[in-house]
Tab-separated table of C-alpha atoms and ligand atoms in Angstrom:
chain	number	residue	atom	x	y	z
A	23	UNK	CA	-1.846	5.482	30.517
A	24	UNK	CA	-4.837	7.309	30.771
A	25	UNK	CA	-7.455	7.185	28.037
A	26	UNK	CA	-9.920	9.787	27.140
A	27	UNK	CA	-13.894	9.087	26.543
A	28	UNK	CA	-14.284	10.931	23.538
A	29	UNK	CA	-11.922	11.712	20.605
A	30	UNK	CA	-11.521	13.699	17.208
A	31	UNK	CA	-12.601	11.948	13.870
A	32	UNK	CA	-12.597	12.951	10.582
A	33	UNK	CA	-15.622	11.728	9.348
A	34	UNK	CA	-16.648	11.376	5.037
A	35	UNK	CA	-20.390	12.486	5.374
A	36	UNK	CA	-21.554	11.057	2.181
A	37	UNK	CA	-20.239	10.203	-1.241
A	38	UNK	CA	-18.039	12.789	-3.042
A	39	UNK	CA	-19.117	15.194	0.164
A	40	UNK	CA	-17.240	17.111	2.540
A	41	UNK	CA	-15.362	15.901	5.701
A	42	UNK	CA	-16.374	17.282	9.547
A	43	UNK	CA	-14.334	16.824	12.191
A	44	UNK	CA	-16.945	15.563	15.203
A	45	UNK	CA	-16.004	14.067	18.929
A	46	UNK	CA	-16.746	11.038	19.347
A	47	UNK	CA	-16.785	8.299	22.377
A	48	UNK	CA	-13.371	6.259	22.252
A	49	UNK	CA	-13.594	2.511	21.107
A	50	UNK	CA	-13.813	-0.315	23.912
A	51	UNK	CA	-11.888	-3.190	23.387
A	52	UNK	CA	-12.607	-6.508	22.326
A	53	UNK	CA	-10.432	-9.632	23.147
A	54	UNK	CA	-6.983	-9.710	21.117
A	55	UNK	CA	-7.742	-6.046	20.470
A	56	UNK	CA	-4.730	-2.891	21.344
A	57	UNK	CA	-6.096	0.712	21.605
A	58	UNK	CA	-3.487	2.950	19.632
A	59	UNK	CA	-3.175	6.542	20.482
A	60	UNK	CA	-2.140	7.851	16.378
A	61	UNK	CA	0.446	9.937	16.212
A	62	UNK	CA	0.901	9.561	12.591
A	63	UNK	CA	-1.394	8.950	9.918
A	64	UNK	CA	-0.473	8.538	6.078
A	65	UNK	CA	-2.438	9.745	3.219
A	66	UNK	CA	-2.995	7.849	0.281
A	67	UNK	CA	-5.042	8.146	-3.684
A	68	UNK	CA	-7.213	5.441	-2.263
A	69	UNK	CA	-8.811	8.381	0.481
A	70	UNK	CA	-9.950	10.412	-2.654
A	71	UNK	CA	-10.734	7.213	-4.937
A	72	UNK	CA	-13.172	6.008	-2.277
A	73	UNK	CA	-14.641	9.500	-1.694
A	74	UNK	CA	-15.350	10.352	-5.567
A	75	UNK	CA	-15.182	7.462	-7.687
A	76	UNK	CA	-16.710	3.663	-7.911
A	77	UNK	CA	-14.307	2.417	-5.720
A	78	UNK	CA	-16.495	4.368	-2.935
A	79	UNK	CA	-17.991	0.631	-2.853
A	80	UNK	CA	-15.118	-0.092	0.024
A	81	UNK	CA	-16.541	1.937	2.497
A	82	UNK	CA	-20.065	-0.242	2.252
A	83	UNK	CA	-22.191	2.436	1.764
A	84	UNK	CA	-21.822	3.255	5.418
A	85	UNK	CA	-21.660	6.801	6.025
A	86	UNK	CA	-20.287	9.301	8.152
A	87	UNK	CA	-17.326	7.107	6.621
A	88	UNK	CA	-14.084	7.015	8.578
A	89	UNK	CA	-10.647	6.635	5.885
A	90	UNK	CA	-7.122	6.374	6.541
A	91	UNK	CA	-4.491	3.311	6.027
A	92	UNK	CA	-1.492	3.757	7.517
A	93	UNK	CA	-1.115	3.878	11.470
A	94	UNK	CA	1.731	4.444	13.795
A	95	UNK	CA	1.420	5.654	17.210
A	96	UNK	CA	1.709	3.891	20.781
A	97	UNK	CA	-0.370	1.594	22.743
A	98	UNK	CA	-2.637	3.080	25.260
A	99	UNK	CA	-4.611	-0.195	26.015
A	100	UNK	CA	-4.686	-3.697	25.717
A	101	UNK	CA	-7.552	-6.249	25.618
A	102	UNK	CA	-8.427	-9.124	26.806
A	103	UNK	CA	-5.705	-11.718	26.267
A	104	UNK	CA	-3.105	-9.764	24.916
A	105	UNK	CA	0.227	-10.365	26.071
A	106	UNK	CA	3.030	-9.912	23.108
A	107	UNK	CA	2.558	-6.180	23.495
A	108	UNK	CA	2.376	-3.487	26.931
A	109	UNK	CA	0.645	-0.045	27.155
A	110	UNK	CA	3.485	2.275	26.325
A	111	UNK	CA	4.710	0.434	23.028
A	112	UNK	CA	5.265	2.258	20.144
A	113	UNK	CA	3.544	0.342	17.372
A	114	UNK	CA	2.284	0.332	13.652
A	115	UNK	CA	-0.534	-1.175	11.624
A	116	UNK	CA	-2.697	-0.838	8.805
A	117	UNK	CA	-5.885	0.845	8.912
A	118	UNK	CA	-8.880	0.376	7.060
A	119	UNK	CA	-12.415	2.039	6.579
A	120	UNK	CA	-14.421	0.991	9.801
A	121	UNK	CA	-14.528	2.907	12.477
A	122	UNK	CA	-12.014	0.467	14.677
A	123	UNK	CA	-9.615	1.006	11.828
A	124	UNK	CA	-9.803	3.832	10.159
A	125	UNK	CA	-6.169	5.853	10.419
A	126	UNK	CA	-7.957	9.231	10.284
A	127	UNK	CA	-9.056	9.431	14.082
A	128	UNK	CA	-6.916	10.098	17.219
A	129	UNK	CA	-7.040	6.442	19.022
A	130	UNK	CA	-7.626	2.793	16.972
A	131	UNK	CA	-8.926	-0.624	17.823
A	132	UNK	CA	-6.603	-3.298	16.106
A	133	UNK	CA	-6.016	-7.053	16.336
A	134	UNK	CA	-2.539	-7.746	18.376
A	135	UNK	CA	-1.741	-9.898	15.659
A	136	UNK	CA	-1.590	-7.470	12.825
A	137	UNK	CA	0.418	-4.868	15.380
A	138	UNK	CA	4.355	-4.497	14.864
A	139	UNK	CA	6.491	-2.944	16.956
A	140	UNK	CA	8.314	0.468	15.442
A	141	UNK	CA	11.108	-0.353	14.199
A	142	UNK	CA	13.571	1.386	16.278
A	143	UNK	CA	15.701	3.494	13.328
A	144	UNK	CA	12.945	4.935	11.414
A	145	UNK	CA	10.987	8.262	12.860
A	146	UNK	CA	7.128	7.989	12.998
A	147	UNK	CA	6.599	9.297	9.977
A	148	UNK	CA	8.428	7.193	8.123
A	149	UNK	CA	7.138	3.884	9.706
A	150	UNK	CA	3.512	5.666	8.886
A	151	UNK	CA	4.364	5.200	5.006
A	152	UNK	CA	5.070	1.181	5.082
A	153	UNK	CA	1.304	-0.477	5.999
A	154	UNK	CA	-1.129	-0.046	3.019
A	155	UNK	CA	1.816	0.212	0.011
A	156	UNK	CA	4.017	-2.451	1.330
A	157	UNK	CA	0.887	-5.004	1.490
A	158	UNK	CA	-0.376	-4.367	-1.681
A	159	UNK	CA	3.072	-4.902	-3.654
A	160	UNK	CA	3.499	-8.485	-0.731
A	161	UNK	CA	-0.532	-9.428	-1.895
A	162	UNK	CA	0.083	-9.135	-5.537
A	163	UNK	CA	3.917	-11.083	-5.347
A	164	UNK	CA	2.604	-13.840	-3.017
A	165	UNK	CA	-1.405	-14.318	-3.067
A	166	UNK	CA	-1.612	-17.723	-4.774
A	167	UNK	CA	-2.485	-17.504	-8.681
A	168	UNK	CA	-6.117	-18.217	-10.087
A	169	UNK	CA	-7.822	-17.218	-7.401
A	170	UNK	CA	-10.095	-13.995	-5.967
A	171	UNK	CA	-7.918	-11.136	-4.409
A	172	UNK	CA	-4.681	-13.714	-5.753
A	173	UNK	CA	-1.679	-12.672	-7.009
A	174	UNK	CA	1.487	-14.044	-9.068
A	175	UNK	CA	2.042	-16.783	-6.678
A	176	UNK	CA	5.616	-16.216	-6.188
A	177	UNK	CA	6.862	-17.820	-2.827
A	178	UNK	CA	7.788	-14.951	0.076
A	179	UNK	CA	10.920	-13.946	0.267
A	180	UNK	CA	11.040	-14.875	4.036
A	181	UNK	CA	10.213	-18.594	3.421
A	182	UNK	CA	12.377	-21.140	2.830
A	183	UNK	CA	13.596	-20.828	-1.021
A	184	UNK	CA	12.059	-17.589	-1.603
A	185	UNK	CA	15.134	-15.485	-1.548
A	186	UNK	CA	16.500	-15.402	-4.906
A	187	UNK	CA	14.378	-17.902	-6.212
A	188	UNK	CA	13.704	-16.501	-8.972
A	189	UNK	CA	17.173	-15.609	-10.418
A	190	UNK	CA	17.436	-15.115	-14.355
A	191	UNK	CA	13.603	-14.535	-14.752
A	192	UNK	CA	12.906	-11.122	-15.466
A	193	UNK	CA	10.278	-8.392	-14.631
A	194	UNK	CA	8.514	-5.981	-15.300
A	195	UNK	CA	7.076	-3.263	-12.878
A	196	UNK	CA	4.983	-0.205	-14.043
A	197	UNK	CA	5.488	3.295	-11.694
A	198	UNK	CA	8.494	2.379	-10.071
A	199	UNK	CA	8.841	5.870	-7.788
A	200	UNK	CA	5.075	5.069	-6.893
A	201	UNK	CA	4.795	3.699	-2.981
A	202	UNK	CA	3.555	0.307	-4.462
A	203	UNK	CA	6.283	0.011	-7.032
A	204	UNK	CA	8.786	0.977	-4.316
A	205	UNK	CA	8.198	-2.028	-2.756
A	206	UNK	CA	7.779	-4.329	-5.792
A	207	UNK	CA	11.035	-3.315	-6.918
A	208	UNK	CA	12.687	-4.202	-3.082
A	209	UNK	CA	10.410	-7.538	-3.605
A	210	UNK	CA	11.376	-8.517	-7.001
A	211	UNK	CA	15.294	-7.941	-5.732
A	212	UNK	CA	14.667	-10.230	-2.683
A	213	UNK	CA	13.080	-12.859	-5.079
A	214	UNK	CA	16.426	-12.579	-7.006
A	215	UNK	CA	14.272	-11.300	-9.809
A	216	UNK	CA	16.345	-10.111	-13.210
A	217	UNK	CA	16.407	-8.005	-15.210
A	218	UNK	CA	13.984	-5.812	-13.276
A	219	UNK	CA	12.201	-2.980	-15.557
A	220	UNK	CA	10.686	-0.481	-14.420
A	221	UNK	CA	8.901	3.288	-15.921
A	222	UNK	CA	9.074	6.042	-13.804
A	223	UNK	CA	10.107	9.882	-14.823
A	224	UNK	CA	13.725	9.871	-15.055
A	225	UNK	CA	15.075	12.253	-12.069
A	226	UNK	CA	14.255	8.586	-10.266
A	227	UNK	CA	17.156	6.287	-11.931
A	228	UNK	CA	19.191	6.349	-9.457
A	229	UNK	CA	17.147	5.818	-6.365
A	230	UNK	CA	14.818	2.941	-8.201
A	231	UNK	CA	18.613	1.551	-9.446
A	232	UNK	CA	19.529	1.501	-5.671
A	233	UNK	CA	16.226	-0.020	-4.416
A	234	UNK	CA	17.020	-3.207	-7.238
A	235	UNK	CA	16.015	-1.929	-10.278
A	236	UNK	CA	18.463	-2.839	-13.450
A	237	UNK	CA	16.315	-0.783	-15.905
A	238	UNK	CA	14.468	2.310	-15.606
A	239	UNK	CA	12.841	3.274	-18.752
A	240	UNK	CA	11.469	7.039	-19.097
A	241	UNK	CA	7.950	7.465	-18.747
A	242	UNK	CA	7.316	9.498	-20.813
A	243	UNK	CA	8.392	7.243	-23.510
A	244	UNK	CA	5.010	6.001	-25.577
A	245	UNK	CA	3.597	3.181	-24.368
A	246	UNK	CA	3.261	1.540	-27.677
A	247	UNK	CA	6.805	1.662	-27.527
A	248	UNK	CA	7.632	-0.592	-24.606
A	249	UNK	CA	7.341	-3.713	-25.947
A	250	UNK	CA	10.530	-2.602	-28.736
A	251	UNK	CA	12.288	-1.170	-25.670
A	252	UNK	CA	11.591	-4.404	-23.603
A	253	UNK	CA	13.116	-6.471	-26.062
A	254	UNK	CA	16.417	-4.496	-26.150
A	255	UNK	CA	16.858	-5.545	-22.419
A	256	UNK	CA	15.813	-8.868	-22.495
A	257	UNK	CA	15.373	-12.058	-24.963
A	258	UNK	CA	13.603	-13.967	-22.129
A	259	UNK	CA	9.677	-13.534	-22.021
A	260	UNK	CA	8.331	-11.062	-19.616
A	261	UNK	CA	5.830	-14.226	-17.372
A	262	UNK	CA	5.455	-11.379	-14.204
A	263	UNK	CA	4.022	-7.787	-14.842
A	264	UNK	CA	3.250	-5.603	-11.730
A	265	UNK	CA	1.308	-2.590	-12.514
A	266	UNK	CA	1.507	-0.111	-9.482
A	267	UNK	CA	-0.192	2.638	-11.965
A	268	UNK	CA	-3.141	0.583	-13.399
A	269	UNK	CA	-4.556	3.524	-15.572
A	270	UNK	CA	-6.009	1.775	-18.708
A	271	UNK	CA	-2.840	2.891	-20.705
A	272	UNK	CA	-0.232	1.194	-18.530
A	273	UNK	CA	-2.925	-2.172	-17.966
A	274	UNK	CA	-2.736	-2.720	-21.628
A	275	UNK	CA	0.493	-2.000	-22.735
A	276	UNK	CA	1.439	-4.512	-19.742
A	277	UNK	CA	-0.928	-7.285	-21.352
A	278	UNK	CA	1.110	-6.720	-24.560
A	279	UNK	CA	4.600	-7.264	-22.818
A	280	UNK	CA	3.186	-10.026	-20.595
A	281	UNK	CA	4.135	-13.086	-22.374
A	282	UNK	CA	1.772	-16.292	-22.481
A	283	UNK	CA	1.821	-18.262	-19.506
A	284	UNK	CA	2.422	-15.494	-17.454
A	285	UNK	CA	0.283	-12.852	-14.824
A	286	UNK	CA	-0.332	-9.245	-14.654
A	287	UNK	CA	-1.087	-7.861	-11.687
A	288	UNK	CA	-3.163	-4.644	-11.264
A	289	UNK	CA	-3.905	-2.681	-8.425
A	290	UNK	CA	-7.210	-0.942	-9.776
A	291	UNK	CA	-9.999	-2.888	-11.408
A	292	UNK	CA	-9.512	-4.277	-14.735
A	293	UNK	CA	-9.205	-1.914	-17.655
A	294	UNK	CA	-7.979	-4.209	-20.307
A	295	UNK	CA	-9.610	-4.003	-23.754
A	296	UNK	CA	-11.852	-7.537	-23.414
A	297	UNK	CA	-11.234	-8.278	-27.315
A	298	UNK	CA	-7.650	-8.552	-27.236
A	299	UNK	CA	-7.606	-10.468	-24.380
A	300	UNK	CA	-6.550	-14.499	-24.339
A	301	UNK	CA	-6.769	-17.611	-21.989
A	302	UNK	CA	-2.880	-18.184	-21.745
A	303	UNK	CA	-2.553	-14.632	-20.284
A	304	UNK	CA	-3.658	-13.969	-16.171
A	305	UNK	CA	-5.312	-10.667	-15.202
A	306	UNK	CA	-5.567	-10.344	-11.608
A	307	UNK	CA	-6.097	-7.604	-8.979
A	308	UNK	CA	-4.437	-7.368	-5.990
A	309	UNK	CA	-5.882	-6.206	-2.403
A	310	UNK	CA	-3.374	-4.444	-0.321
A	311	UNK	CA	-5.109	-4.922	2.817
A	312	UNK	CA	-5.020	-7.971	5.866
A	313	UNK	CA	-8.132	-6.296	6.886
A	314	UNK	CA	-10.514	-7.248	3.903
A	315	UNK	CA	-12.720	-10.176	4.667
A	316	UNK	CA	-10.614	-13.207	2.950
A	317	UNK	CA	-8.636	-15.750	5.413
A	318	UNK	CA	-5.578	-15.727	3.139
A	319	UNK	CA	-5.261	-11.953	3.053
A	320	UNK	CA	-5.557	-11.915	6.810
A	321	UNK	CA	-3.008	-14.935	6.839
A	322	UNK	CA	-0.411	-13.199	4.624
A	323	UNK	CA	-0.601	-10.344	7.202
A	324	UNK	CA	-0.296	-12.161	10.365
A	325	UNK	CA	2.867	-13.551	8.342
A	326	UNK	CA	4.321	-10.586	7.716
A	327	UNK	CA	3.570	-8.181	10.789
A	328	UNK	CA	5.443	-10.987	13.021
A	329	UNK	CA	8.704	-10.112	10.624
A	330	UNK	CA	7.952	-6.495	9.282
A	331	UNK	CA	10.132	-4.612	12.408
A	332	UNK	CA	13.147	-6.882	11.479
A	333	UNK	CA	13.294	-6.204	7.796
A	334	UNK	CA	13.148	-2.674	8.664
A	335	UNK	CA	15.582	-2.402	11.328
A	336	UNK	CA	18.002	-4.795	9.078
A	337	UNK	CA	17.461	-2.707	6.058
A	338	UNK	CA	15.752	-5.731	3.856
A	339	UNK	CA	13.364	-3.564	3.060
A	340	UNK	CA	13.648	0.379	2.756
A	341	UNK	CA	10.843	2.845	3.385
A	342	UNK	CA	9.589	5.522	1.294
A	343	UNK	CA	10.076	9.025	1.375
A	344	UNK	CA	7.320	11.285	3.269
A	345	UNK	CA	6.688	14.782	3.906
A	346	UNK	CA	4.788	15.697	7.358
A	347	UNK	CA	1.936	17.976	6.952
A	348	UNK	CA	1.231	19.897	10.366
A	349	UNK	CA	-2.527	20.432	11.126
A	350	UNK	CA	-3.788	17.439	12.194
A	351	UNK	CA	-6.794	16.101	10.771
A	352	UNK	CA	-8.157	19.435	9.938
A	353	UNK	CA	-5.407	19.460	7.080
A	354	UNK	CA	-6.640	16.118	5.370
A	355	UNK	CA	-8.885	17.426	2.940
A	356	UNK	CA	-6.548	20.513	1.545
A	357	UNK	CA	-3.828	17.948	1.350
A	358	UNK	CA	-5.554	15.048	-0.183
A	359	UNK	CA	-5.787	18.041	-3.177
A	360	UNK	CA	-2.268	17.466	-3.825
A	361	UNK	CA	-2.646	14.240	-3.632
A	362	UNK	CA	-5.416	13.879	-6.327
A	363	UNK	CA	-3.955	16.409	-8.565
A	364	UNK	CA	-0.716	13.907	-8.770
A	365	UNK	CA	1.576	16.874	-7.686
A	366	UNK	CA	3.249	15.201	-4.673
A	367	UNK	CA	5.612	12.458	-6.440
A	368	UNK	CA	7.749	10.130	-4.652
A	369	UNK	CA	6.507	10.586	-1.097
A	370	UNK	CA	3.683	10.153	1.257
A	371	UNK	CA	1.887	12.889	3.430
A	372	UNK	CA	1.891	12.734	7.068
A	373	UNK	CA	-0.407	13.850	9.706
A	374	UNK	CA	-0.367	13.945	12.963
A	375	UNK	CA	-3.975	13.671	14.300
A	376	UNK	CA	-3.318	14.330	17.577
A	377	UNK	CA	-2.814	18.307	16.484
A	378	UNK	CA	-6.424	18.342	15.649
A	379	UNK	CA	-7.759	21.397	16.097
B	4	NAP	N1	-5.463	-2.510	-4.817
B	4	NAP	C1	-5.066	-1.992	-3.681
B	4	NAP	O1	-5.281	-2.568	-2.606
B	4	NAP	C2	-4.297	-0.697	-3.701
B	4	NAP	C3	-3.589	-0.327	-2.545
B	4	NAP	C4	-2.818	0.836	-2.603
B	4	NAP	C5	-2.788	1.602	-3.754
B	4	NAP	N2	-3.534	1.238	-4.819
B	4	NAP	C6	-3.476	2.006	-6.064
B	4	NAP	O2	-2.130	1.898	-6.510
B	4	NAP	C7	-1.764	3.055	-7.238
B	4	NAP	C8	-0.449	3.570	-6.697
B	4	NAP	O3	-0.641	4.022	-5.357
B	4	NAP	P1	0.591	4.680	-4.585
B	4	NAP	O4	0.130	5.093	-3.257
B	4	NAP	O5	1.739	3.768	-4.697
B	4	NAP	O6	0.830	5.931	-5.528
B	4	NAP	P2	1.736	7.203	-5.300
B	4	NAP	O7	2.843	6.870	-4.357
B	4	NAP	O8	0.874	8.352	-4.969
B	4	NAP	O9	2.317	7.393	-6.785
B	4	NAP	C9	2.912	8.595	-7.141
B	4	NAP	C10	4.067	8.277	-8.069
B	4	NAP	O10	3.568	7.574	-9.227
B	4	NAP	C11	4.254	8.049	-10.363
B	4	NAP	N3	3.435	7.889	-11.569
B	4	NAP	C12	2.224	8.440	-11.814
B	4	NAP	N4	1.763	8.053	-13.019
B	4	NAP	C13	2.718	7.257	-13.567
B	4	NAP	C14	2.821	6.555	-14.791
B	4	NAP	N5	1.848	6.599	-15.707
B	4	NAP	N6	3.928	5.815	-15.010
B	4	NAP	C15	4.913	5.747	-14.082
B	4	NAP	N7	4.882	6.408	-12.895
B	4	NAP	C16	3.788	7.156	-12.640
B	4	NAP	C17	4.480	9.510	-10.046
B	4	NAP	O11	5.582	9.922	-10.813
B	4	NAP	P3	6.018	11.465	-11.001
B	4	NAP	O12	6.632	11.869	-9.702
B	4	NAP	O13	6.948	11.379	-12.135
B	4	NAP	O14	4.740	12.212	-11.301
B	4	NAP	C18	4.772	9.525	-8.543
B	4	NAP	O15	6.151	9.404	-8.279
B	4	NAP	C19	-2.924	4.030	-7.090
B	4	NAP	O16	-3.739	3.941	-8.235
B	4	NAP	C20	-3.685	3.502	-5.889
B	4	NAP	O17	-5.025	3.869	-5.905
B	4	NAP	C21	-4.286	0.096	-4.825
């Protein structure tokens, strides 16, 4: 398959600034590396978080920047000692901000090992939406507790004992329709989690009931109010609280359901009023990405990438809606808009950067 020199990049030219499209030369390969032609990139709040906010400190200060986190497309290349995969495979990975990784650019460098095939009944775009939200619910179920970048330390559903495990212990999962909570609610069914209660605006019952959830509490309903509301489902303390929203509302009014003993897991930095917090009570944040530089992130994706087309093509897991944005990369900015202003809901926006204008 032939492979062109140079290719289009969107590129972040400097904190809260615009994006440029620019040509580029095409990555070489290192050993263990696949080059992926992108047919489909996903869009997610972490592209505007990183461009406006403090959490710009994951791009390194490096600038042009290149963004993007979800990746499907097919292989064009292979490097060096690569042999599970052949040029021609349709494939999917995470992405992350370097300029191997990034998911906003027309070809990608990526280790074999964290490269699945496509599962073979889901279209492009919807394999694009399962990298970046699917890791961050795994990293904050199975990261081991007490540590950096840990999580609740539950065992993985795929391992021996981990399916059902966890029957008659109950949980509670903040932003259910969310992409995160999608997947916390699939992972807390395949732990054999119950009850599991989750918030999300109420046109979503019966789709979050029919991804696991038992409980799907409107939310809209004041937060002050969920620990009352909790207690009319359950008599059992709440030990596991997965918070796929993590605004400072929804951190603390998980710390007050979150029993002693037990671990809240965030997916933003810690917003939790310091004086009401306690020693018997875990506050950690998870990071959804194998890319980051911790062994045990990279391990927990190596894990799950050799499984990930299986519980796909099986139905373990199910993916989330998306909506396919035509333009290319030239469309990013407009539609990371809707994504910032919170207007898209229970979806994720696809491009296809080979449109690129
Ligand atoms: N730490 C990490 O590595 C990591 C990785 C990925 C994402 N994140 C963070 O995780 C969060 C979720 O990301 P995502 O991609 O899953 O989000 P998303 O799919 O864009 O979430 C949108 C959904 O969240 C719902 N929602 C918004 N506010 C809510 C609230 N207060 N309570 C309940 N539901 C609410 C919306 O409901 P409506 O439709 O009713 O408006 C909508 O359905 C973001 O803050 C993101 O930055 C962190």
């Amino acid at each position: 398959m032939s492979v062109p020199a140079e290719q289009k990049v969107l590129l972040l030219l400097q904190h809260a600034g615009p994006y440029e499209i620019r040509s580029v030369p095409n990555h070489t390969l290192q050993a263990g590396e696949v080059l992926v032609r992108v047919e489909a990139a996903g869009l997610n709040p972490s592209d505007w978080k990183t461009r406006f906010t403090e959490y710009s400190f994951a791009l390194g200060g490096v600038y042009p920047a290149r963004q993007g986190h979800d990746v499907a497309g097919t292989i064009v290349q292979l490097g060096e000692g690569v042999t599970a995969f052949a040029v021609g495979d349709k494939v999917f990975h995470q992405g992350y901000y370097s300029n191997r990784l990034a998911g906003f650019q027309q070809y990608t460098a990526v280790a074999a090992d964290l490269v699945a095939m496509a599962p073979k009944n889901l279209s492009v775009d919807q394999i694009t939406s399962i990298p970046l939200a699917l890791m961050t619910a795994a990293a904050g179920f199975y990261q081991p507790r007490n540590t950096t970048g840990g999580g609740a330390g539950i065992t993985p559903f795929w391992q021996d004992g981990g399916r059902g495990k966890y029957a008659d212990e109950p949980i509670f999962i903040f932003g259910g329709s969310s992409s995160v909570g999608h997947y916390a609610i699939q992972l807390a069914k395949l732990g054999g989690f119950s009850p599991i209660i989750t918030t999300a605006s109420a046109k979503y019952n019966d789709f979050l009931k029919s991804l696991g959830a038992t409980h799907v509490i409107d939310r809209t309903l004041p937060l002050s109010q969920l620990p009352e509301e909790v207690k009319k489902i359950t008599a059992t303390p709440i030990t596991f609280v997965y918070d796929a929203i993590s605004e400072a509302g929804t951190q603390n009014a998980g710390y007050n359901i979150l029993a002693p003993g037990g671990v809240l897991i965030l997916v933003l930095l810690d917003a939790i009023d310091k004086a009401k917090k306690t020693e018997d009570k875990e506050v950690t944040m998870a990071y959804g990405s194998p890319h980051i530089d911790d062994p045990k992130a990279r391990a927990l994706g190596v894990e799950m990438y050799e499984r990930i087309t299986g519980w796909f093509e099986s139905a373990v897991l199910r993916p989330t809606d998306v909506e396919y944005v035509p333009g290319g990369l030239n469309v990013i900015p407009d539609a990371q808009e809707r994504v910032r202003a919170g207007t898209v809901g229970a979806r994720k926006l696809i491009v296809h950067p080979q449109e690129t204008a």
